[in-house]
């Protein structure tokens, strides 16, 4: 009798099969290839294959001078271009012990936060699209356009700005800058409610994200998941709070910490962060001091021999720049600590035993940017 | 030859009589079938083109866009241009695909929607066939489409297609129950399955008003279930663009893709037609008891306009769902059907039977 019961169970054991998500796939947000092992619809494990757009940026940096390197950092996480630039600028300023004018600090902080909002808007709309709500995509892009217009007016470029230079900024901001930023804040405070109406409050969206892709605080630390993704797991990792730079020590803002560690928590952290960024900008925009837009710099920047590290809080997590200098005008070795690479490493762990649809939602909530992973 | 836009019966009889007078019965039947076939075909293509255009405009306005506006005035020729493009595109045949099934699949999908459409009454006397089991026939025929979807997914030799087809199979088979049961609720009230009789029964009030709360619940359930049955968002798991690239029709190109595309819109039109016919009075005008003048004005609007207006309203609702809701997950989809809609439906039928027995409806 026992044998009769046991036999069929062995027979119906399902084989795993693999599908390639990517390099060309709508929800990998770039040329990332995920080899997913599936049992029916259930993800058993997945292997990310990176490197499809590896451009050797770290090696290229070894041939470039520091002002030139800034242009390469734009191309890492292209959605937080200002913040990446900021890291290199801060590193050079720290190494040369230069004091940048107050005006520069104010402007850099405001621009960083605008960049963070723009990045989170793009994340929101692509997350909505991953979930199947196509309308979100247009709402997000509509509002992001306002920020890009502000950028365009001041320094001509919309995506890859390369606006910061070691010691200051490339040029002063447009006279309209203050007014337009204030207008934008007023506008976006109204529009962010739409975001909540169409996606956050939606029952389907909540059902699909709550309790999905659980990442505990310990796991977040061990995988090095930083930024909003890490803070959704309760890992306090905001570089702006722990190692303040620019004006962050003087403005009031909250580090958003949620402890659920699921996809919805990661989503909510970003939604709150957009509001916090607006709060930071509001505190600074009215009292930008007059003054130079750059400190006096030598024509050729040479860093003293030694090792330097600078970390900043990019839109997706901690962005670090590590430089070994031998005293020349080019670095001896340069290494970027990109947030997305570490965040991606957790994807395999947290998407196991979920459905394909969960994998897409989790991927959207980790918000990886492929050029930043491949470098 | 009496032609009236309010009643097509006499016109049809005149044509019928003319044909049978001049031809042998066999040839008269052949000619009639050809005429009706051609009319349905042309109507099918026109509605398909119009719906594609309507969807693009509706979704554009929901997304702060203007939609197609380059080809022709307000972009109305855009869909024809798209169709021509699809006609001229190369048909890609993939290696190791089951060629026969791969080629048959789009036709099965489109034939299913063809057959369903021929039973729908557009106005008084304006329908191809008037069965005494019309509703049953439409339910039976429209669910044949899933065979085409399954074949498409299976024969494509693509894992994305296969997953999409399996999802679609599970989804359509489940939601078929809810569609059938919600229509059954109204059949209890109407006492007939013949479409013309169902419409005639709504002369003094649409069933959604006549049947109290049970009819309203049945309408809501039908709307949800039929959206799911046509594989449209938020239930578009079979295509699930962000998960499965294009689901069951990933490997199809050119006009074969257009067949799936068209069939989706036609299925939407068919379920909207059924909703309009069964719940909203079909081509019957809107009447309020006692308001003679108002009723006469309503009567003045031709039935065809009433019919298309109601259908357009239901179609708009379905587009509204699609462009504002995120997509469900497959297990949530099945939970919704088996744990919520089906029990609600079963109770609803009992309530409706009770209401009809006690004579509490209007």
Short mmCIF file of N, CA, C and O in Angstrom, two decimals, chain A residues 160-283:
data_model
loop_
_atom_site.label_atom_id
_atom_site.label_comp_id
_atom_site.label_asym_id
_atom_site.label_seq_id
_atom_site.Cartn_x
_atom_site.Cartn_y
_atom_site.Cartn_z
N UNK A 160 23.41 64.17 -19.13
CA UNK A 160 24.81 64.05 -18.70
C UNK A 160 25.36 65.46 -18.56
O UNK A 160 25.76 66.07 -19.53
N UNK A 161 25.33 65.95 -17.33
CA UNK A 161 25.57 67.38 -17.15
C UNK A 161 27.04 67.75 -17.15
O UNK A 161 27.44 68.71 -17.77
N UNK A 162 27.87 67.00 -16.42
CA UNK A 162 29.28 67.37 -16.22
C UNK A 162 29.40 68.82 -15.82
O UNK A 162 30.20 69.57 -16.36
N UNK A 163 28.60 69.23 -14.89
CA UNK A 163 28.49 70.64 -14.54
C UNK A 163 29.45 71.00 -13.43
O UNK A 163 29.93 72.12 -13.35
N UNK A 164 29.72 70.05 -12.53
CA UNK A 164 30.63 70.34 -11.43
C UNK A 164 32.06 70.22 -11.92
O UNK A 164 32.38 69.36 -12.72
N UNK A 165 32.90 71.10 -11.43
CA UNK A 165 34.33 70.97 -11.70
C UNK A 165 35.05 70.94 -10.36
O UNK A 165 34.48 71.41 -9.37
N UNK A 166 36.24 70.40 -10.30
CA UNK A 166 36.95 70.46 -9.03
C UNK A 166 37.08 71.91 -8.60
O UNK A 166 37.58 72.74 -9.35
N UNK A 167 36.58 72.22 -7.44
CA UNK A 167 36.67 73.59 -6.95
C UNK A 167 35.40 74.40 -7.12
O UNK A 167 35.27 75.48 -6.57
N UNK A 168 34.44 73.92 -7.89
CA UNK A 168 33.23 74.72 -8.04
C UNK A 168 32.31 74.20 -9.12
O UNK A 168 32.09 73.00 -9.23
N UNK A 169 31.80 75.14 -9.91
CA UNK A 169 30.91 74.78 -11.00
C UNK A 169 31.48 75.29 -12.30
O UNK A 169 32.33 76.18 -12.32
N UNK A 170 30.98 74.75 -13.40
CA UNK A 170 31.46 75.15 -14.72
C UNK A 170 31.15 76.63 -14.97
O UNK A 170 31.95 77.37 -15.51
N UNK A 171 29.94 77.07 -14.60
CA UNK A 171 29.54 78.47 -14.76
C UNK A 171 28.44 78.73 -13.75
O UNK A 171 27.96 77.79 -13.11
N UNK A 172 28.01 79.98 -13.66
CA UNK A 172 26.96 80.26 -12.69
C UNK A 172 25.61 79.80 -13.24
O UNK A 172 25.43 79.66 -14.45
N UNK A 173 24.66 79.61 -12.31
CA UNK A 173 23.34 79.17 -12.77
C UNK A 173 22.61 80.34 -13.42
O UNK A 173 22.96 81.50 -13.24
N UNK A 174 21.59 80.00 -14.16
CA UNK A 174 20.78 81.01 -14.86
C UNK A 174 20.05 81.88 -13.84
O UNK A 174 19.65 81.39 -12.78
N UNK A 175 19.86 83.17 -14.13
CA UNK A 175 19.14 84.05 -13.18
C UNK A 175 17.75 83.53 -12.80
O UNK A 175 17.25 83.81 -11.71
N UNK A 176 17.12 82.77 -13.72
CA UNK A 176 15.79 82.24 -13.44
C UNK A 176 15.79 81.07 -12.46
O UNK A 176 14.73 80.63 -12.03
N UNK A 177 16.99 80.55 -12.21
CA UNK A 177 17.10 79.27 -11.51
C UNK A 177 16.25 79.20 -10.25
O UNK A 177 15.42 78.30 -10.09
N UNK A 178 16.43 80.22 -9.38
CA UNK A 178 15.74 80.21 -8.09
C UNK A 178 14.22 80.12 -8.27
O UNK A 178 13.54 79.30 -7.66
N UNK A 179 13.73 80.98 -9.16
CA UNK A 179 12.27 81.05 -9.36
C UNK A 179 11.74 79.73 -9.91
O UNK A 179 10.72 79.20 -9.45
N UNK A 180 12.45 79.19 -10.88
CA UNK A 180 11.95 77.97 -11.52
C UNK A 180 11.98 76.79 -10.57
O UNK A 180 11.07 75.95 -10.58
N UNK A 181 13.01 76.72 -9.73
CA UNK A 181 13.06 75.62 -8.77
C UNK A 181 11.90 75.73 -7.80
O UNK A 181 11.22 74.75 -7.49
N UNK A 182 11.63 76.99 -7.37
CA UNK A 182 10.52 77.16 -6.42
C UNK A 182 9.19 76.80 -7.07
O UNK A 182 8.34 76.15 -6.44
N UNK A 183 9.05 77.19 -8.34
CA UNK A 183 7.83 76.83 -9.07
C UNK A 183 7.68 75.31 -9.16
O UNK A 183 6.60 74.76 -9.00
N UNK A 184 8.81 74.68 -9.44
CA UNK A 184 8.76 73.23 -9.58
C UNK A 184 8.33 72.56 -8.28
O UNK A 184 7.50 71.64 -8.29
N UNK A 185 8.89 73.02 -7.16
CA UNK A 185 8.54 72.42 -5.87
C UNK A 185 7.04 72.56 -5.62
O UNK A 185 6.37 71.61 -5.22
N UNK A 186 6.55 73.75 -5.94
CA UNK A 186 5.11 73.98 -5.74
C UNK A 186 4.29 73.04 -6.61
O UNK A 186 3.31 72.44 -6.17
N UNK A 187 4.74 72.92 -7.85
CA UNK A 187 4.04 72.06 -8.82
C UNK A 187 4.11 70.59 -8.39
O UNK A 187 3.11 69.88 -8.38
N UNK A 188 5.29 70.15 -7.98
CA UNK A 188 5.47 68.73 -7.73
C UNK A 188 4.81 68.29 -6.43
O UNK A 188 4.40 67.15 -6.30
N UNK A 189 4.72 69.22 -5.47
CA UNK A 189 4.01 68.86 -4.24
C UNK A 189 2.57 68.47 -4.54
O UNK A 189 1.99 67.63 -3.88
N UNK A 190 2.01 69.13 -5.56
CA UNK A 190 0.63 68.78 -5.96
C UNK A 190 0.63 67.46 -6.72
O UNK A 190 -0.21 66.60 -6.50
N UNK A 191 1.59 67.31 -7.63
CA UNK A 191 1.55 66.18 -8.55
C UNK A 191 1.92 64.86 -7.87
O UNK A 191 1.52 63.80 -8.33
N UNK A 192 2.70 64.94 -6.80
CA UNK A 192 3.12 63.68 -6.17
C UNK A 192 1.92 62.97 -5.56
O UNK A 192 1.92 61.76 -5.38
N UNK A 193 0.85 63.74 -5.32
CA UNK A 193 -0.37 63.09 -4.83
C UNK A 193 -0.97 62.18 -5.90
O UNK A 193 -1.54 61.15 -5.57
N UNK A 194 -0.83 62.59 -7.15
CA UNK A 194 -1.29 61.73 -8.26
C UNK A 194 -0.59 60.38 -8.21
O UNK A 194 -1.18 59.34 -8.48
N UNK A 195 0.71 60.42 -7.88
CA UNK A 195 1.49 59.19 -7.84
C UNK A 195 0.86 58.23 -6.84
O UNK A 195 0.73 57.03 -7.10
N UNK A 196 0.52 58.80 -5.67
CA UNK A 196 -0.09 57.95 -4.65
C UNK A 196 -1.45 57.44 -5.10
O UNK A 196 -1.81 56.30 -4.86
N UNK A 197 -2.19 58.32 -5.79
CA UNK A 197 -3.54 57.91 -6.22
C UNK A 197 -3.48 56.78 -7.22
O UNK A 197 -4.25 55.82 -7.13
N UNK A 198 -2.59 56.91 -8.18
CA UNK A 198 -2.65 55.94 -9.28
C UNK A 198 -1.91 54.65 -8.95
O UNK A 198 -2.29 53.59 -9.42
N UNK A 199 -0.86 54.71 -8.12
CA UNK A 199 -0.11 53.47 -7.89
C UNK A 199 -0.04 53.07 -6.42
O UNK A 199 -0.41 51.94 -6.09
N UNK A 200 0.38 53.98 -5.55
CA UNK A 200 0.61 53.57 -4.16
C UNK A 200 -0.65 53.01 -3.52
O UNK A 200 -0.61 51.99 -2.85
N UNK A 201 -1.76 53.72 -3.74
CA UNK A 201 -2.98 53.30 -3.07
C UNK A 201 -3.71 52.19 -3.76
O UNK A 201 -4.71 51.70 -3.26
N UNK A 202 -3.22 51.77 -4.90
CA UNK A 202 -3.93 50.75 -5.67
C UNK A 202 -3.83 49.39 -5.00
O UNK A 202 -2.75 48.93 -4.65
N UNK A 203 -4.96 48.74 -4.86
CA UNK A 203 -4.99 47.47 -4.13
C UNK A 203 -4.18 46.39 -4.85
O UNK A 203 -3.48 45.60 -4.22
N UNK A 204 -4.24 46.40 -6.18
CA UNK A 204 -3.50 45.37 -6.93
C UNK A 204 -2.00 45.54 -6.70
O UNK A 204 -1.28 44.59 -6.43
N UNK A 205 -1.57 46.80 -6.76
CA UNK A 205 -0.15 47.09 -6.57
C UNK A 205 0.30 46.69 -5.16
O UNK A 205 1.35 46.07 -4.97
N UNK A 206 -0.53 46.99 -4.15
CA UNK A 206 -0.14 46.65 -2.77
C UNK A 206 -0.11 45.14 -2.58
O UNK A 206 0.80 44.60 -1.95
N UNK A 207 -1.11 44.45 -3.15
CA UNK A 207 -1.13 43.00 -3.02
C UNK A 207 0.10 42.37 -3.66
O UNK A 207 0.60 41.35 -3.21
N UNK A 208 0.55 43.00 -4.73
CA UNK A 208 1.66 42.40 -5.46
C UNK A 208 3.01 42.70 -4.84
O UNK A 208 4.01 42.06 -5.17
N UNK A 209 3.08 43.73 -3.97
CA UNK A 209 4.39 44.10 -3.45
C UNK A 209 4.57 43.80 -1.97
O UNK A 209 5.70 43.61 -1.52
N UNK A 210 3.52 43.74 -1.22
CA UNK A 210 3.67 43.50 0.22
C UNK A 210 4.12 42.06 0.48
O UNK A 210 3.52 41.12 -0.03
N UNK A 211 5.17 41.94 1.32
CA UNK A 211 5.66 40.61 1.67
C UNK A 211 6.41 39.91 0.56
O UNK A 211 6.73 38.73 0.67
N UNK A 212 6.69 40.61 -0.53
CA UNK A 212 7.39 40.01 -1.66
C UNK A 212 8.84 40.48 -1.64
O UNK A 212 9.10 41.65 -1.42
N UNK A 213 9.77 39.58 -1.89
CA UNK A 213 11.18 39.95 -1.96
C UNK A 213 11.73 40.42 -0.64
O UNK A 213 12.32 41.49 -0.54
N UNK A 214 11.55 39.61 0.40
CA UNK A 214 11.98 40.01 1.74
C UNK A 214 13.50 40.01 1.86
O UNK A 214 14.16 39.03 1.54
N UNK A 215 14.03 41.12 2.33
CA UNK A 215 15.47 41.26 2.56
C UNK A 215 15.63 41.76 3.99
O UNK A 215 15.20 42.87 4.31
N UNK A 216 16.22 40.93 4.84
CA UNK A 216 16.36 41.35 6.23
C UNK A 216 17.50 42.35 6.36
O UNK A 216 18.30 42.52 5.44
N UNK A 217 17.57 43.01 7.52
CA UNK A 217 18.61 44.02 7.72
C UNK A 217 20.00 43.39 7.64
O UNK A 217 20.91 43.94 7.00
N UNK A 218 20.16 42.19 8.25
CA UNK A 218 21.46 41.53 8.24
C UNK A 218 21.88 41.21 6.82
O UNK A 218 23.04 41.39 6.42
N UNK A 219 20.90 40.70 6.05
CA UNK A 219 21.22 40.36 4.65
C UNK A 219 21.57 41.61 3.87
O UNK A 219 22.50 41.60 3.05
N UNK A 220 20.85 42.69 4.13
CA UNK A 220 21.13 43.94 3.43
C UNK A 220 22.56 44.38 3.70
O UNK A 220 23.29 44.79 2.79
N UNK A 221 22.99 44.24 4.96
CA UNK A 221 24.36 44.65 5.31
C UNK A 221 25.36 43.72 4.65
O UNK A 221 26.37 44.15 4.09
N UNK A 222 25.08 42.41 4.69
CA UNK A 222 26.07 41.48 4.16
C UNK A 222 26.17 41.55 2.64
O UNK A 222 27.23 41.33 2.08
N UNK A 223 25.07 41.86 1.97
CA UNK A 223 25.15 42.04 0.52
C UNK A 223 25.63 43.43 0.15
O UNK A 223 25.90 43.70 -1.02
N UNK A 224 25.67 44.34 1.11
CA UNK A 224 26.05 45.72 0.80
C UNK A 224 24.97 46.47 0.06
O UNK A 224 25.26 47.33 -0.76
N UNK A 225 23.72 46.12 0.34
CA UNK A 225 22.62 46.83 -0.32
C UNK A 225 22.43 48.17 0.38
O UNK A 225 22.11 48.22 1.56
N UNK A 226 22.67 49.25 -0.35
CA UNK A 226 22.58 50.57 0.25
C UNK A 226 21.48 51.38 -0.42
O UNK A 226 20.78 50.88 -1.28
N UNK A 227 21.39 52.62 -0.02
CA UNK A 227 20.41 53.50 -0.62
C UNK A 227 19.00 53.14 -0.21
O UNK A 227 18.80 52.45 0.78
N UNK A 228 18.02 53.60 -0.97
CA UNK A 228 16.63 53.32 -0.61
C UNK A 228 16.35 51.83 -0.44
O UNK A 228 15.57 51.45 0.42
N UNK A 229 17.00 51.00 -1.24
CA UNK A 229 16.76 49.57 -1.13
C UNK A 229 17.21 49.05 0.22
O UNK A 229 16.54 48.23 0.85
N UNK A 230 18.37 49.53 0.69
CA UNK A 230 18.85 49.10 2.00
C UNK A 230 18.02 49.69 3.12
O UNK A 230 17.72 49.02 4.10
N UNK A 231 17.62 50.95 2.97
CA UNK A 231 16.85 51.60 4.03
C UNK A 231 15.45 51.01 4.15
O UNK A 231 14.83 51.11 5.20
N UNK A 232 14.97 50.39 3.07
CA UNK A 232 13.70 49.69 3.17
C UNK A 232 13.78 48.49 4.07
O UNK A 232 12.77 47.97 4.55
N UNK A 233 15.01 47.99 4.29
CA UNK A 233 15.21 46.86 5.20
C UNK A 233 15.64 47.32 6.58
O UNK A 233 16.04 46.51 7.41
N UNK A 234 15.65 48.61 6.84
CA UNK A 234 16.02 49.12 8.15
C UNK A 234 17.51 49.32 8.33
O UNK A 234 17.98 49.50 9.45
N UNK A 235 18.27 49.28 7.24
CA UNK A 235 19.72 49.47 7.32
C UNK A 235 20.00 50.96 7.16
O UNK A 235 19.85 51.51 6.08
N UNK A 236 20.39 51.59 8.27
CA UNK A 236 20.64 53.03 8.24
C UNK A 236 21.95 53.29 7.51
O UNK A 236 23.02 53.04 8.06
N UNK A 237 21.87 53.75 6.29
CA UNK A 237 23.08 53.84 5.47
C UNK A 237 23.14 55.13 4.68
O UNK A 237 23.81 55.21 3.66
N UNK A 238 22.43 56.17 5.13
CA UNK A 238 22.42 57.40 4.36
C UNK A 238 23.72 58.16 4.57
O UNK A 238 24.01 58.64 5.68
N UNK A 239 24.53 58.25 3.52
CA UNK A 239 25.82 58.93 3.62
C UNK A 239 25.62 60.40 3.97
O UNK A 239 26.43 61.01 4.66
N UNK A 240 24.52 60.97 3.54
CA UNK A 240 24.24 62.38 3.84
C UNK A 240 24.13 62.61 5.34
O UNK A 240 24.42 63.67 5.85
N UNK A 241 23.67 61.59 6.07
CA UNK A 241 23.54 61.70 7.53
C UNK A 241 24.82 61.29 8.24
O UNK A 241 25.26 61.94 9.19
N UNK A 242 25.41 60.18 7.78
CA UNK A 242 26.52 59.61 8.53
C UNK A 242 27.85 60.28 8.22
O UNK A 242 28.71 60.39 9.08
N UNK A 243 28.04 60.69 6.97
CA UNK A 243 29.27 61.40 6.61
C UNK A 243 28.88 62.62 5.80
O UNK A 243 29.04 62.64 4.58
N UNK A 244 28.35 63.65 6.46
CA UNK A 244 27.77 64.76 5.69
C UNK A 244 28.81 65.48 4.84
O UNK A 244 29.97 65.60 5.23
N UNK A 245 28.38 65.89 3.68
CA UNK A 245 29.21 66.71 2.79
C UNK A 245 28.33 67.86 2.31
O UNK A 245 27.13 67.89 2.59
N UNK A 246 28.95 68.78 1.60
CA UNK A 246 28.23 69.98 1.12
C UNK A 246 27.39 70.58 2.25
O UNK A 246 27.90 70.79 3.35
N UNK A 247 26.11 70.83 2.03
CA UNK A 247 25.29 71.51 3.04
C UNK A 247 24.49 70.54 3.92
O UNK A 247 23.66 70.97 4.70
N UNK A 248 24.73 69.25 3.75
CA UNK A 248 23.81 68.30 4.38
C UNK A 248 23.85 68.34 5.91
O UNK A 248 22.89 67.95 6.56
N UNK A 249 24.99 68.81 6.47
CA UNK A 249 25.03 68.87 7.94
C UNK A 249 24.20 70.03 8.46
O UNK A 249 23.85 70.07 9.64
N UNK A 250 23.88 70.99 7.59
CA UNK A 250 23.20 72.19 8.07
C UNK A 250 21.71 72.22 7.77
O UNK A 250 21.00 73.08 8.25
N UNK A 251 21.25 71.28 6.93
CA UNK A 251 19.81 71.25 6.65
C UNK A 251 19.15 70.16 7.47
O UNK A 251 19.81 69.23 7.94
N UNK A 252 17.85 70.35 7.62
CA UNK A 252 17.10 69.37 8.40
C UNK A 252 16.40 68.41 7.46
O UNK A 252 15.67 68.85 6.56
N UNK A 253 16.62 67.16 7.62
CA UNK A 253 15.87 66.17 6.84
C UNK A 253 15.93 64.84 7.56
O UNK A 253 16.80 64.61 8.40
N UNK A 254 14.98 63.99 7.25
CA UNK A 254 14.92 62.69 7.91
C UNK A 254 15.54 61.63 7.02
O UNK A 254 15.39 61.66 5.80
N UNK A 255 16.23 60.71 7.66
CA UNK A 255 16.65 59.54 6.92
C UNK A 255 15.47 58.57 6.98
O UNK A 255 15.04 58.16 8.05
N UNK A 256 14.93 58.25 5.82
CA UNK A 256 13.74 57.39 5.80
C UNK A 256 14.15 55.96 6.09
O UNK A 256 14.97 55.38 5.38
N UNK A 257 13.61 55.40 7.14
CA UNK A 257 13.93 54.01 7.48
C UNK A 257 12.63 53.24 7.62
O UNK A 257 11.77 53.60 8.42
N UNK A 258 12.48 52.19 6.85
CA UNK A 258 11.34 51.29 7.02
C UNK A 258 11.90 49.91 7.32
O UNK A 258 12.98 49.56 6.86
N UNK A 259 11.16 49.14 8.09
CA UNK A 259 11.76 47.90 8.58
C UNK A 259 11.16 46.64 7.97
O UNK A 259 11.57 45.54 8.31
N UNK A 260 10.18 46.79 7.07
CA UNK A 260 9.54 45.58 6.53
C UNK A 260 10.49 44.79 5.62
O UNK A 260 10.46 43.57 5.60
N UNK A 261 11.30 45.51 4.85
CA UNK A 261 12.25 44.83 3.98
C UNK A 261 11.63 44.22 2.74
O UNK A 261 12.29 43.47 2.04
N UNK A 262 10.36 44.51 2.47
CA UNK A 262 9.76 43.94 1.26
C UNK A 262 9.75 44.96 0.13
O UNK A 262 10.25 46.09 0.28
N UNK A 263 9.19 44.55 -0.99
CA UNK A 263 9.18 45.43 -2.16
C UNK A 263 8.43 46.71 -1.88
O UNK A 263 8.83 47.79 -2.33
N UNK A 264 7.35 46.61 -1.13
CA UNK A 264 6.55 47.80 -0.85
C UNK A 264 7.34 48.79 0.01
O UNK A 264 7.25 50.00 -0.18
N UNK A 265 8.14 48.28 0.97
CA UNK A 265 8.94 49.17 1.80
C UNK A 265 9.95 49.92 0.95
O UNK A 265 10.14 51.13 1.11
N UNK A 266 10.60 49.20 0.05
CA UNK A 266 11.57 49.86 -0.83
C UNK A 266 10.88 50.92 -1.68
O UNK A 266 11.43 51.98 -1.95
N UNK A 267 9.65 50.61 -2.09
CA UNK A 267 8.87 51.58 -2.87
C UNK A 267 8.58 52.82 -2.03
O UNK A 267 8.80 53.95 -2.46
N UNK A 268 8.12 52.59 -0.80
CA UNK A 268 7.71 53.72 0.03
C UNK A 268 8.89 54.59 0.42
O UNK A 268 8.76 55.81 0.54
N UNK A 269 10.07 53.98 0.64
CA UNK A 269 11.25 54.78 0.97
C UNK A 269 11.49 55.82 -0.11
O UNK A 269 11.71 57.00 0.18
N UNK A 270 11.41 55.38 -1.35
CA UNK A 270 11.67 56.33 -2.44
C UNK A 270 10.60 57.40 -2.51
O UNK A 270 10.88 58.57 -2.78
N UNK A 271 9.33 56.98 -2.27
CA UNK A 271 8.27 57.99 -2.31
C UNK A 271 8.49 59.04 -1.24
O UNK A 271 8.33 60.24 -1.48
N UNK A 272 8.89 58.60 -0.03
CA UNK A 272 9.15 59.56 1.04
C UNK A 272 10.38 60.40 0.72
O UNK A 272 10.44 61.57 1.06
N UNK A 273 11.38 59.77 0.10
CA UNK A 273 12.62 60.50 -0.18
C UNK A 273 12.40 61.67 -1.11
O UNK A 273 13.05 62.70 -1.00
N UNK A 274 11.47 61.50 -2.05
CA UNK A 274 11.18 62.61 -2.95
C UNK A 274 10.68 63.80 -2.14
O UNK A 274 11.07 64.94 -2.38
N UNK A 275 9.85 63.53 -1.14
CA UNK A 275 9.33 64.62 -0.31
C UNK A 275 10.44 65.22 0.54
O UNK A 275 10.51 66.43 0.73
N UNK A 276 11.33 64.36 1.07
CA UNK A 276 12.44 64.86 1.87
C UNK A 276 13.36 65.74 1.02
O UNK A 276 13.83 66.79 1.49
N UNK A 277 13.60 65.31 -0.22
CA UNK A 277 14.46 66.11 -1.09
C UNK A 277 13.85 67.48 -1.32
O UNK A 277 14.56 68.49 -1.34
N UNK A 278 12.53 67.51 -1.50
CA UNK A 278 11.88 68.81 -1.68
C UNK A 278 12.06 69.66 -0.44
O UNK A 278 12.24 70.88 -0.53
N UNK A 279 12.01 69.02 0.72
CA UNK A 279 12.19 69.75 1.98
C UNK A 279 13.58 70.37 2.03
O UNK A 279 13.75 71.54 2.41
N UNK A 280 14.60 69.60 1.63
CA UNK A 280 15.96 70.11 1.64
C UNK A 280 16.08 71.32 0.71
O UNK A 280 16.65 72.35 1.06
N UNK A 281 15.53 71.16 -0.49
CA UNK A 281 15.64 72.25 -1.46
C UNK A 281 14.95 73.50 -0.93
O UNK A 281 15.47 74.62 -1.05
N UNK A 282 13.79 73.32 -0.31
CA UNK A 282 13.06 74.48 0.20
C UNK A 282 13.86 75.23 1.25
O UNK A 282 13.78 76.46 1.36
N UNK A 283 14.63 74.50 2.05
CA UNK A 283 15.42 75.17 3.08
C UNK A 283 16.56 75.98 2.49
O UNK A 283 17.02 76.95 3.09
#
